[in-house]
Tab-separated table of N, CA and C in Angstrom:
chain	number	residue	atom	x	y	z
A	1	MET	N	124.522	-1.582	-3.547
A	1	MET	CA	123.214	-1.209	-3.145
A	1	MET	C	123.097	-1.200	-1.617
A	2	SER	N	123.980	-1.773	-0.999
A	2	SER	CA	123.931	-1.803	0.449
A	2	SER	C	124.208	-0.434	1.066
A	3	SER	N	124.850	0.467	0.309
A	3	SER	CA	125.147	1.788	0.844
A	3	SER	C	123.948	2.725	0.744
A	4	LEU	N	122.927	2.359	-0.013
A	4	LEU	CA	121.753	3.214	-0.181
A	4	LEU	C	120.798	3.028	0.998
A	5	PRO	N	120.160	4.097	1.376
A	5	PRO	CA	119.197	3.957	2.455
A	5	PRO	C	118.020	3.065	2.024
A	6	THR	N	117.330	2.549	2.908
A	6	THR	CA	116.268	1.570	2.684
A	6	THR	C	115.144	2.180	1.845
A	7	THR	N	114.736	3.331	2.084
A	7	THR	CA	113.664	3.935	1.313
A	7	THR	C	114.085	4.158	-0.117
A	8	THR	N	115.326	4.508	-0.315
A	8	THR	CA	115.807	4.718	-1.666
A	8	THR	C	115.841	3.376	-2.390
A	9	ARG	N	116.244	2.345	-1.671
A	9	ARG	CA	116.275	1.019	-2.283
A	9	ARG	C	114.867	0.602	-2.715
A	10	PHE	N	113.886	0.805	-1.897
A	10	PHE	CA	112.524	0.426	-2.257
A	10	PHE	C	112.015	1.250	-3.435
A	11	LEU	N	112.376	2.495	-3.477
A	11	LEU	CA	111.971	3.331	-4.598
A	11	LEU	C	112.652	2.878	-5.880
A	12	LEU	N	113.926	2.536	-5.791
A	12	LEU	CA	114.664	2.072	-6.958
A	12	LEU	C	114.105	0.730	-7.443
A	13	ILE	N	113.817	-0.167	-6.546
A	13	ILE	CA	113.245	-1.470	-6.928
A	13	ILE	C	111.844	-1.252	-7.530
A	14	GLY	N	111.050	-0.386	-6.939
A	14	GLY	CA	109.722	-0.093	-7.465
A	14	GLY	C	109.793	0.526	-8.844
A	15	ALA	N	110.787	1.433	-9.062
A	15	ALA	CA	110.949	2.071	-10.361
A	15	ALA	C	111.364	1.056	-11.409
A	16	LEU	N	112.158	0.064	-11.037
A	16	LEU	CA	112.582	-0.971	-11.983
A	16	LEU	C	111.439	-1.964	-12.277
A	17	LEU	N	110.604	-2.228	-11.319
A	17	LEU	CA	109.509	-3.193	-11.520
A	17	LEU	C	108.280	-2.563	-12.192
A	18	LEU	N	108.143	-1.259	-12.096
A	18	LEU	CA	106.981	-0.593	-12.677
A	18	LEU	C	106.854	-0.830	-14.178
A	19	PRO	N	107.924	-0.746	-14.994
A	19	PRO	CA	107.758	-1.013	-16.431
A	19	PRO	C	107.346	-2.460	-16.721
A	20	LEU	N	107.700	-3.383	-15.833
A	20	LEU	CA	107.332	-4.783	-16.059
A	20	LEU	C	105.816	-4.996	-15.963
A	21	THR	N	105.129	-4.238	-15.195
A	21	THR	CA	103.680	-4.413	-15.063
A	21	THR	C	102.943	-4.022	-16.337
A	22	ALA	N	103.556	-3.203	-17.171
A	22	ALA	CA	102.926	-2.827	-18.435
A	22	ALA	C	102.895	-4.000	-19.406
A	23	CYS	N	103.769	-4.976	-19.254
A	23	CYS	CA	103.829	-6.141	-20.149
A	23	CYS	C	102.815	-7.214	-19.779
A	24	VAL	N	102.281	-7.143	-18.626
A	24	VAL	CA	101.350	-8.158	-18.166
A	24	VAL	C	99.947	-7.801	-18.671
A	25	THR	N	99.273	-8.798	-19.300
A	25	THR	CA	97.887	-8.575	-19.716
A	25	THR	C	96.969	-9.050	-18.609
A	26	HIS	N	95.935	-8.321	-18.456
A	26	HIS	CA	95.005	-8.642	-17.391
A	26	HIS	C	93.714	-9.176	-18.018
A	27	TYR	N	93.316	-10.400	-17.655
A	27	TYR	CA	92.068	-11.004	-18.110
A	27	TYR	C	91.036	-10.838	-17.009
A	28	PRO	N	89.896	-10.229	-17.356
A	28	PRO	CA	88.880	-10.084	-16.309
A	28	PRO	C	88.266	-11.445	-16.005
A	29	GLU	N	88.044	-11.679	-14.772
A	29	GLU	CA	87.441	-12.941	-14.353
A	29	GLU	C	85.929	-12.826	-14.443
A	30	GLN	N	85.306	-13.937	-14.859
A	30	GLN	CA	83.852	-13.954	-14.910
A	30	GLN	C	83.325	-14.175	-13.506
A	31	PRO	N	82.187	-13.611	-13.256
A	31	PRO	CA	81.622	-13.850	-11.928
A	31	PRO	C	81.344	-15.337	-11.750
A	32	PRO	N	81.452	-15.858	-10.559
A	32	PRO	CA	81.276	-17.296	-10.328
A	32	PRO	C	79.862	-17.795	-10.623
A	33	SER	N	78.849	-16.923	-10.671
A	33	SER	CA	77.485	-17.384	-10.926
A	33	SER	C	77.258	-17.722	-12.402
A	34	VAL	N	78.105	-17.236	-13.312
A	34	VAL	CA	77.949	-17.498	-14.733
A	34	VAL	C	78.888	-18.642	-15.107
A	35	PRO	N	78.358	-19.766	-15.560
A	35	PRO	CA	79.245	-20.870	-15.945
A	35	PRO	C	80.028	-20.480	-17.199
A	36	PRO	N	81.212	-21.006	-17.341
A	36	PRO	CA	81.999	-20.679	-18.535
A	36	PRO	C	81.291	-21.205	-19.782
A	37	ARG	N	81.315	-20.422	-20.831
A	37	ARG	CA	80.630	-20.795	-22.070
A	37	ARG	C	81.576	-21.601	-22.938
A	38	GLY	N	81.084	-22.713	-23.390
A	38	GLY	CA	81.844	-23.527	-24.325
A	38	GLY	C	81.472	-23.129	-25.741
A	39	PRO	N	81.918	-23.889	-26.711
A	39	PRO	CA	81.544	-23.566	-28.090
A	39	PRO	C	80.032	-23.731	-28.264
A	40	GLU	N	79.454	-22.860	-29.041
A	40	GLU	CA	78.011	-22.888	-29.251
A	40	GLU	C	77.661	-24.040	-30.190
A	41	ILE	N	76.742	-24.866	-29.753
A	41	ILE	CA	76.326	-26.014	-30.557
A	41	ILE	C	74.938	-25.714	-31.095
A	42	ARG	N	74.842	-25.743	-32.387
A	42	ARG	CA	73.550	-25.501	-33.028
A	42	ARG	C	73.037	-26.823	-33.579
A	43	THR	N	71.787	-27.087	-33.314
A	43	THR	CA	71.198	-28.308	-33.854
A	43	THR	C	70.476	-27.971	-35.147
A	44	ILE	N	70.585	-28.874	-36.069
A	44	ILE	CA	69.893	-28.711	-37.346
A	44	ILE	C	68.488	-29.265	-37.169
A	45	PRO	N	67.489	-28.460	-37.466
A	45	PRO	CA	66.125	-28.975	-37.278
A	45	PRO	C	65.854	-30.134	-38.231
A	46	ALA	N	65.071	-31.059	-37.745
A	46	ALA	CA	64.715	-32.223	-38.564
A	46	ALA	C	63.843	-31.762	-39.725
A	47	PRO	N	63.994	-32.408	-40.878
A	47	PRO	CA	63.154	-32.006	-42.010
A	47	PRO	C	61.694	-32.310	-41.694
A	48	PRO	N	60.801	-31.520	-42.242
A	48	PRO	CA	59.380	-31.775	-41.980
A	48	PRO	C	58.977	-33.115	-42.578
A	49	PRO	N	57.998	-33.772	-41.980
A	49	PRO	CA	57.567	-35.064	-42.528
A	49	PRO	C	56.994	-34.861	-43.922
A	50	PRO	N	57.135	-35.883	-44.770
A	50	PRO	CA	56.596	-35.740	-46.128
A	50	PRO	C	55.087	-35.566	-46.069
A	51	PRO	N	54.556	-34.809	-47.004
A	51	PRO	CA	53.102	-34.607	-46.988
A	51	PRO	C	52.381	-35.919	-47.245
A	52	LYS	N	51.251	-36.051	-46.604
A	52	LYS	CA	50.449	-37.263	-46.795
A	52	LYS	C	49.833	-37.223	-48.186
A	53	PRO	N	49.838	-38.366	-48.878
A	53	PRO	CA	49.227	-38.357	-50.210
A	53	PRO	C	47.729	-38.090	-50.104
A	54	ALA	N	47.269	-37.404	-51.085
A	54	ALA	CA	45.840	-37.089	-51.110
A	54	ALA	C	45.051	-38.382	-51.294
A	55	PRO	N	43.958	-38.536	-50.573
A	55	PRO	CA	43.174	-39.760	-50.745
A	55	PRO	C	42.597	-39.827	-52.151
A	56	VAL	N	42.585	-41.030	-52.663
A	56	VAL	CA	42.036	-41.239	-53.999
A	56	VAL	C	40.520	-41.193	-53.891
A	57	PRO	N	39.896	-40.305	-54.641
A	57	PRO	CA	38.437	-40.229	-54.545
A	57	PRO	C	37.799	-41.498	-55.088
A	58	ALA	N	36.711	-41.861	-54.485
A	58	ALA	CA	35.979	-43.037	-54.952
A	58	ALA	C	35.424	-42.746	-56.340
A	59	PRO	N	35.500	-43.730	-57.215
A	59	PRO	CA	34.993	-43.474	-58.562
A	59	PRO	C	33.505	-43.168	-58.516
A	60	THR	N	33.150	-42.175	-59.253
A	60	THR	CA	31.737	-41.812	-59.305
A	60	THR	C	31.048	-42.715	-60.319
A	61	PRO	N	29.842	-43.097	-60.029
A	61	PRO	CA	29.149	-43.960	-60.989
A	61	PRO	C	28.931	-43.218	-62.299
A	62	ALA	N	28.906	-43.991	-63.361
A	62	ALA	CA	28.704	-43.402	-64.686
A	62	ALA	C	27.321	-42.771	-64.742
A	63	PRO	N	27.240	-41.642	-65.411
A	63	PRO	CA	25.919	-41.020	-65.526
A	63	PRO	C	24.992	-41.931	-66.322
A	64	PRO	N	23.726	-41.850	-66.050
A	64	PRO	CA	22.800	-42.714	-66.781
A	64	PRO	C	22.860	-42.406	-68.276
A	65	VAL	N	22.755	-43.452	-69.039
A	65	VAL	CA	22.811	-43.308	-70.492
A	65	VAL	C	21.428	-42.927	-70.984
A	66	ALA	N	21.404	-41.910	-71.816
A	66	ALA	CA	20.136	-41.477	-72.405
A	66	ALA	C	20.248	-41.632	-73.911
A	67	GLY	N	19.180	-41.845	-74.541
A	67	GLY	CA	19.185	-41.986	-75.988
A	67	GLY	C	18.249	-43.088	-76.411
A	68	PRO	N	18.109	-43.272	-77.715
A	68	PRO	CA	17.150	-44.262	-78.208
A	68	PRO	C	17.509	-45.696	-77.841
A	69	ALA	N	18.800	-45.990	-77.628
A	69	ALA	CA	19.192	-47.366	-77.318
A	69	ALA	C	19.425	-47.580	-75.826
A	70	ALA	N	19.093	-46.596	-74.988
A	70	ALA	CA	19.336	-46.702	-73.549
A	70	ALA	C	18.653	-47.915	-72.911
A	71	PRO	N	17.406	-48.252	-73.275
A	71	PRO	CA	16.792	-49.442	-72.667
A	71	PRO	C	17.553	-50.726	-73.010
A	72	LEU	N	18.058	-50.823	-74.239
A	72	LEU	CA	18.843	-52.008	-74.617
A	72	LEU	C	20.134	-52.072	-73.794
A	73	TYR	N	20.762	-50.923	-73.611
A	73	TYR	CA	22.003	-50.862	-72.829
A	73	TYR	C	21.733	-51.281	-71.380
A	74	ALA	N	20.655	-50.780	-70.789
A	74	ALA	CA	20.322	-51.134	-69.407
A	74	ALA	C	20.068	-52.632	-69.276
A	75	GLU	N	19.377	-53.194	-70.249
A	75	GLU	CA	19.108	-54.641	-70.230
A	75	GLU	C	20.407	-55.433	-70.398
A	76	ALA	N	21.306	-54.925	-71.245
A	76	ALA	CA	22.596	-55.593	-71.454
A	76	ALA	C	23.438	-55.552	-70.178
A	77	GLU	N	23.414	-54.432	-69.464
A	77	GLU	CA	24.155	-54.326	-68.198
A	77	GLU	C	23.623	-55.331	-67.180
A	78	THR	N	22.303	-55.486	-67.140
A	78	THR	CA	21.701	-56.458	-66.224
A	78	THR	C	22.139	-57.871	-66.588
A	79	ALA	N	22.139	-58.188	-67.875
A	79	ALA	CA	22.568	-59.517	-68.326
A	79	ALA	C	24.050	-59.731	-68.019
A	80	LEU	N	24.850	-58.700	-68.191
A	80	LEU	CA	26.290	-58.801	-67.918
A	80	LEU	C	26.530	-59.059	-66.434
A	81	GLN	N	25.798	-58.351	-65.567
A	81	GLN	CA	25.942	-58.550	-64.125
A	81	GLN	C	25.495	-59.952	-63.710
A	82	ALA	N	24.521	-60.498	-64.424
A	82	ALA	CA	24.013	-61.837	-64.107
A	82	ALA	C	24.903	-62.939	-64.682
A	83	GLY	N	25.896	-62.560	-65.491
A	83	GLY	CA	26.781	-63.563	-66.085
A	83	GLY	C	26.264	-64.133	-67.385
A	84	ASN	N	25.220	-63.558	-67.937
A	84	ASN	CA	24.661	-64.007	-69.206
A	84	ASN	C	25.331	-63.192	-70.323
A	85	TYR	N	26.559	-63.595	-70.668
A	85	TYR	CA	27.393	-62.804	-71.577
A	85	TYR	C	26.889	-62.825	-73.014
A	86	GLN	N	26.327	-63.941	-73.457
A	86	GLN	CA	25.825	-63.998	-74.838
A	86	GLN	C	24.642	-63.049	-75.030
A	87	ALA	N	23.734	-63.021	-74.071
A	87	ALA	CA	22.589	-62.106	-74.165
A	87	ALA	C	23.067	-60.655	-74.098
A	88	ALA	N	24.030	-60.379	-73.219
A	88	ALA	CA	24.563	-59.019	-73.102
A	88	ALA	C	25.208	-58.588	-74.413
A	89	GLU	N	25.980	-59.494	-75.027
A	89	GLU	CA	26.643	-59.166	-76.296
A	89	GLU	C	25.609	-58.883	-77.390
A	90	MET	N	24.562	-59.709	-77.468
A	90	MET	CA	23.529	-59.515	-78.484
A	90	MET	C	22.815	-58.169	-78.286
A	91	LEU	N	22.463	-57.841	-77.042
A	91	LEU	CA	21.772	-56.576	-76.756
A	91	LEU	C	22.667	-55.368	-77.064
A	92	LEU	N	23.956	-55.471	-76.752
A	92	LEU	CA	24.877	-54.356	-77.024
A	92	LEU	C	25.085	-54.168	-78.526
A	93	GLN	N	25.126	-55.265	-79.271
A	93	GLN	CA	25.264	-55.124	-80.727
A	93	GLN	C	24.025	-54.447	-81.320
A	94	ARG	N	22.859	-54.764	-80.786
A	94	ARG	CA	21.635	-54.084	-81.248
A	94	ARG	C	21.684	-52.598	-80.892
A	95	ALA	N	22.147	-52.291	-79.667
A	95	ALA	CA	22.250	-50.890	-79.242
A	95	ALA	C	23.244	-50.133	-80.124
A	96	LEU	N	24.331	-50.802	-80.516
A	96	LEU	CA	25.334	-50.147	-81.365
A	96	LEU	C	24.833	-49.930	-82.789
A	97	ARG	N	23.894	-50.742	-83.247
A	97	ARG	CA	23.306	-50.490	-84.570
A	97	ARG	C	22.478	-49.207	-84.545
A	98	ILE	N	21.891	-48.916	-83.382
A	98	ILE	CA	21.080	-47.700	-83.238
A	98	ILE	C	21.973	-46.484	-82.970
A	99	GLU	N	22.961	-46.645	-82.072
A	99	GLU	CA	23.869	-45.540	-81.707
A	99	GLU	C	25.323	-46.006	-81.845
A	100	PRO	N	25.850	-46.032	-83.058
A	100	PRO	CA	27.201	-46.576	-83.258
A	100	PRO	C	28.323	-45.699	-82.691
A	101	ARG	N	28.060	-44.462	-82.312
A	101	ARG	CA	29.115	-43.580	-81.818
A	101	ARG	C	29.073	-43.402	-80.293
A	102	ASN	N	28.393	-44.310	-79.597
A	102	ASN	CA	28.310	-44.218	-78.144
A	102	ASN	C	29.464	-45.020	-77.518
A	103	PRO	N	30.440	-44.344	-76.882
A	103	PRO	CA	31.607	-45.059	-76.344
A	103	PRO	C	31.256	-45.986	-75.183
A	104	ARG	N	30.199	-45.672	-74.437
A	104	ARG	CA	29.811	-46.540	-73.318
A	104	ARG	C	29.331	-47.902	-73.817
A	105	TYR	N	28.669	-47.930	-74.941
A	105	TYR	CA	28.215	-49.207	-75.501
A	105	TYR	C	29.417	-50.037	-75.949
A	106	TRP	N	30.394	-49.379	-76.582
A	106	TRP	CA	31.594	-50.096	-77.020
A	106	TRP	C	32.383	-50.623	-75.815
A	107	TYR	N	32.456	-49.822	-74.761
A	107	TYR	CA	33.164	-50.260	-73.554
A	107	TYR	C	32.440	-51.446	-72.904
A	108	ALA	N	31.112	-51.391	-72.854
A	108	ALA	CA	30.350	-52.507	-72.287
A	108	ALA	C	30.540	-53.770	-73.124
A	109	LEU	N	30.604	-53.601	-74.445
A	109	LEU	CA	30.844	-54.752	-75.317
A	109	LEU	C	32.251	-55.313	-75.077
A	110	ALA	N	33.222	-54.428	-74.845
A	110	ALA	CA	34.589	-54.882	-74.537
A	110	ALA	C	34.610	-55.652	-73.218
A	111	ARG	N	33.873	-55.176	-72.215
A	111	ARG	CA	33.801	-55.895	-70.939
A	111	ARG	C	33.181	-57.271	-71.128
A	112	THR	N	32.164	-57.339	-71.983
A	112	THR	CA	31.487	-58.614	-72.236
A	112	THR	C	32.435	-59.608	-72.892
A	113	THR	N	33.170	-59.157	-73.908
A	113	THR	CA	34.092	-60.079	-74.589
A	113	THR	C	35.259	-60.456	-73.682
A	114	ALA	N	35.648	-59.553	-72.777
A	114	ALA	CA	36.718	-59.888	-71.826
A	114	ALA	C	36.255	-61.004	-70.895
A	115	GLN	N	35.006	-60.939	-70.456
A	115	GLN	CA	34.467	-61.984	-69.585
A	115	GLN	C	34.393	-63.326	-70.309
A	116	GLN	N	34.232	-63.279	-71.615
A	116	GLN	CA	34.166	-64.507	-72.406
A	116	GLN	C	35.563	-65.017	-72.770
A	117	GLY	N	36.610	-64.247	-72.438
A	117	GLY	CA	37.981	-64.679	-72.723
A	117	GLY	C	38.466	-64.326	-74.111
A	118	ASN	N	37.726	-63.533	-74.853
A	118	ASN	CA	38.124	-63.139	-76.206
A	118	ASN	C	38.911	-61.822	-76.105
A	119	HIS	N	40.205	-61.937	-75.793
A	119	HIS	CA	41.022	-60.761	-75.491
A	119	HIS	C	41.379	-59.944	-76.732
A	120	ARG	N	41.534	-60.598	-77.878
A	120	ARG	CA	41.822	-59.830	-79.104
A	120	ARG	C	40.658	-58.888	-79.431
A	121	GLN	N	39.459	-59.416	-79.359
A	121	GLN	CA	38.286	-58.595	-79.650
A	121	GLN	C	38.094	-57.526	-78.561
A	122	THR	N	38.444	-57.857	-77.327
A	122	THR	CA	38.361	-56.877	-76.239
A	122	THR	C	39.245	-55.675	-76.538
A	123	VAL	N	40.480	-55.934	-76.988
A	123	VAL	CA	41.400	-54.840	-77.324
A	123	VAL	C	40.809	-53.992	-78.443
A	124	GLN	N	40.237	-54.630	-79.460
A	124	GLN	CA	39.663	-53.880	-80.583
A	124	GLN	C	38.482	-53.009	-80.132
A	125	PHE	N	37.619	-53.564	-79.294
A	125	PHE	CA	36.481	-52.785	-78.806
A	125	PHE	C	36.947	-51.638	-77.898
A	126	CYS	N	38.001	-51.872	-77.130
A	126	CYS	CA	38.555	-50.806	-76.284
A	126	CYS	C	39.115	-49.675	-77.138
A	127	LEU	N	39.806	-50.030	-78.217
A	127	LEU	CA	40.344	-49.000	-79.116
A	127	LEU	C	39.214	-48.164	-79.712
A	128	LYS	N	38.138	-48.825	-80.108
A	128	LYS	CA	36.989	-48.112	-80.678
A	128	LYS	C	36.350	-47.209	-79.616
A	129	ALA	N	36.170	-47.729	-78.407
A	129	ALA	CA	35.567	-46.939	-77.330
A	129	ALA	C	36.444	-45.733	-76.989
A	130	ALA	N	37.761	-45.938	-76.944
A	130	ALA	CA	38.681	-44.836	-76.621
A	130	ALA	C	38.644	-43.751	-77.688
A	131	SER	N	38.490	-44.165	-78.948
A	131	SER	CA	38.453	-43.163	-80.024
A	131	SER	C	37.190	-42.307	-79.954
A	132	LEU	N	36.138	-42.822	-79.323
A	132	LEU	CA	34.876	-42.082	-79.223
A	132	LEU	C	34.671	-41.405	-77.867
A	133	ALA	N	35.521	-41.717	-76.882
A	133	ALA	CA	35.298	-41.241	-75.508
A	133	ALA	C	35.471	-39.737	-75.352
A	134	GLY	N	36.243	-39.107	-76.198
A	134	GLY	CA	36.412	-37.655	-76.113
A	134	GLY	C	37.063	-37.231	-74.815
A	135	ASN	N	36.436	-36.286	-74.103
A	135	ASN	CA	37.005	-35.722	-72.877
A	135	ASN	C	36.532	-36.416	-71.608
A	136	ASP	N	35.869	-37.524	-71.716
A	136	ASP	CA	35.390	-38.249	-70.534
A	136	ASP	C	36.572	-39.010	-69.928
A	137	SER	N	37.277	-38.364	-68.984
A	137	SER	CA	38.512	-38.947	-68.450
A	137	SER	C	38.253	-40.214	-67.642
A	138	GLN	N	37.143	-40.287	-66.921
A	138	GLN	CA	36.855	-41.496	-66.145
A	138	GLN	C	36.618	-42.689	-67.063
A	139	LEU	N	35.843	-42.473	-68.101
A	139	LEU	CA	35.587	-43.560	-69.043
A	139	LEU	C	36.879	-43.950	-69.755
A	140	THR	N	37.669	-42.965	-70.148
A	140	THR	CA	38.937	-43.252	-70.830
A	140	THR	C	39.852	-44.068	-69.929
A	141	HIS	N	39.900	-43.725	-68.649
A	141	HIS	CA	40.736	-44.476	-67.706
A	141	HIS	C	40.267	-45.930	-67.599
A	142	ARG	N	38.965	-46.130	-67.497
A	142	ARG	CA	38.441	-47.506	-67.405
A	142	ARG	C	38.715	-48.285	-68.690
A	143	ILE	N	38.583	-47.612	-69.832
A	143	ILE	CA	38.845	-48.275	-71.119
A	143	ILE	C	40.305	-48.705	-71.187
A	144	ARG	N	41.218	-47.783	-70.850
A	144	ARG	CA	42.660	-48.090	-70.916
A	144	ARG	C	43.024	-49.221	-69.957
A	145	SER	N	42.422	-49.214	-68.792
A	145	SER	CA	42.701	-50.267	-67.818
A	145	SER	C	42.278	-51.635	-68.355
A	146	LEU	N	41.085	-51.715	-68.924
A	146	LEU	CA	40.608	-52.975	-69.503
A	146	LEU	C	41.479	-53.391	-70.682
A	147	GLN	N	41.867	-52.429	-71.495
A	147	GLN	CA	42.710	-52.726	-72.656
A	147	GLN	C	44.062	-53.288	-72.205
A	148	GLU	N	44.663	-52.693	-71.170
A	148	GLU	CA	45.952	-53.184	-70.673
A	148	GLU	C	45.829	-54.602	-70.135
A	149	ARG	N	44.748	-54.880	-69.412
A	149	ARG	CA	44.554	-56.247	-68.895
A	149	ARG	C	44.410	-57.239	-70.036
A	150	ALA	N	43.661	-56.862	-71.074
A	150	ALA	CA	43.468	-57.762	-72.216
A	150	ALA	C	44.789	-57.980	-72.954
A	151	GLU	N	45.587	-56.923	-73.101
A	151	GLU	CA	46.877	-57.073	-73.788
A	151	GLU	C	47.825	-57.954	-72.987
A	152	ARG	N	47.812	-57.827	-71.658
A	152	ARG	CA	48.652	-58.706	-70.826
A	152	ARG	C	48.201	-60.154	-70.963
A	153	ALA	N	46.883	-60.370	-71.008
A	153	ALA	CA	46.362	-61.736	-71.153
A	153	ALA	C	46.775	-62.327	-72.498
A	154	LEU	N	46.854	-61.496	-73.525
A	154	LEU	CA	47.280	-61.989	-74.842
A	154	LEU	C	48.752	-62.382	-74.844
A	155	GLN	N	49.562	-61.710	-74.046
A	155	GLN	CA	51.000	-61.989	-74.022
A	155	GLN	C	51.327	-63.251	-73.239
A	156	GLN	N	50.419	-63.701	-72.423
A	156	GLN	CA	50.705	-64.896	-71.605
A	156	GLN	C	50.469	-66.168	-72.357
């Protein structure tokens, strides 16, 4: 190669190196203002908080009792509130002789016997009241609650 003129040597070297540039891959550089991106991290959103339970509505007072024995029932309720259970029981039994299919009277009688500690009779009066309560869900709930308490008291 020493016998070749200098320009020919440069051309020959350039011709030999030219195919080598085709093997080189060129990666474009990102501009310096853009930071290099790492792997994308996705956060899983937190689950929504559980819904708040609906407030329990306050029990509505029982509708006033109407009928021929209503005055006896009202007097019995007053006696029951005053703690005079024997008078309340007597008045409710009189009311039941007049209106034997009134579930409120049977429930009041069950409450009276429960206050006196007679749990067997309380359960029986609750069963009778429940059989007559029909679609009155509030009364049925109160009857079942009293019946469960009386049954627990019997088991102790």
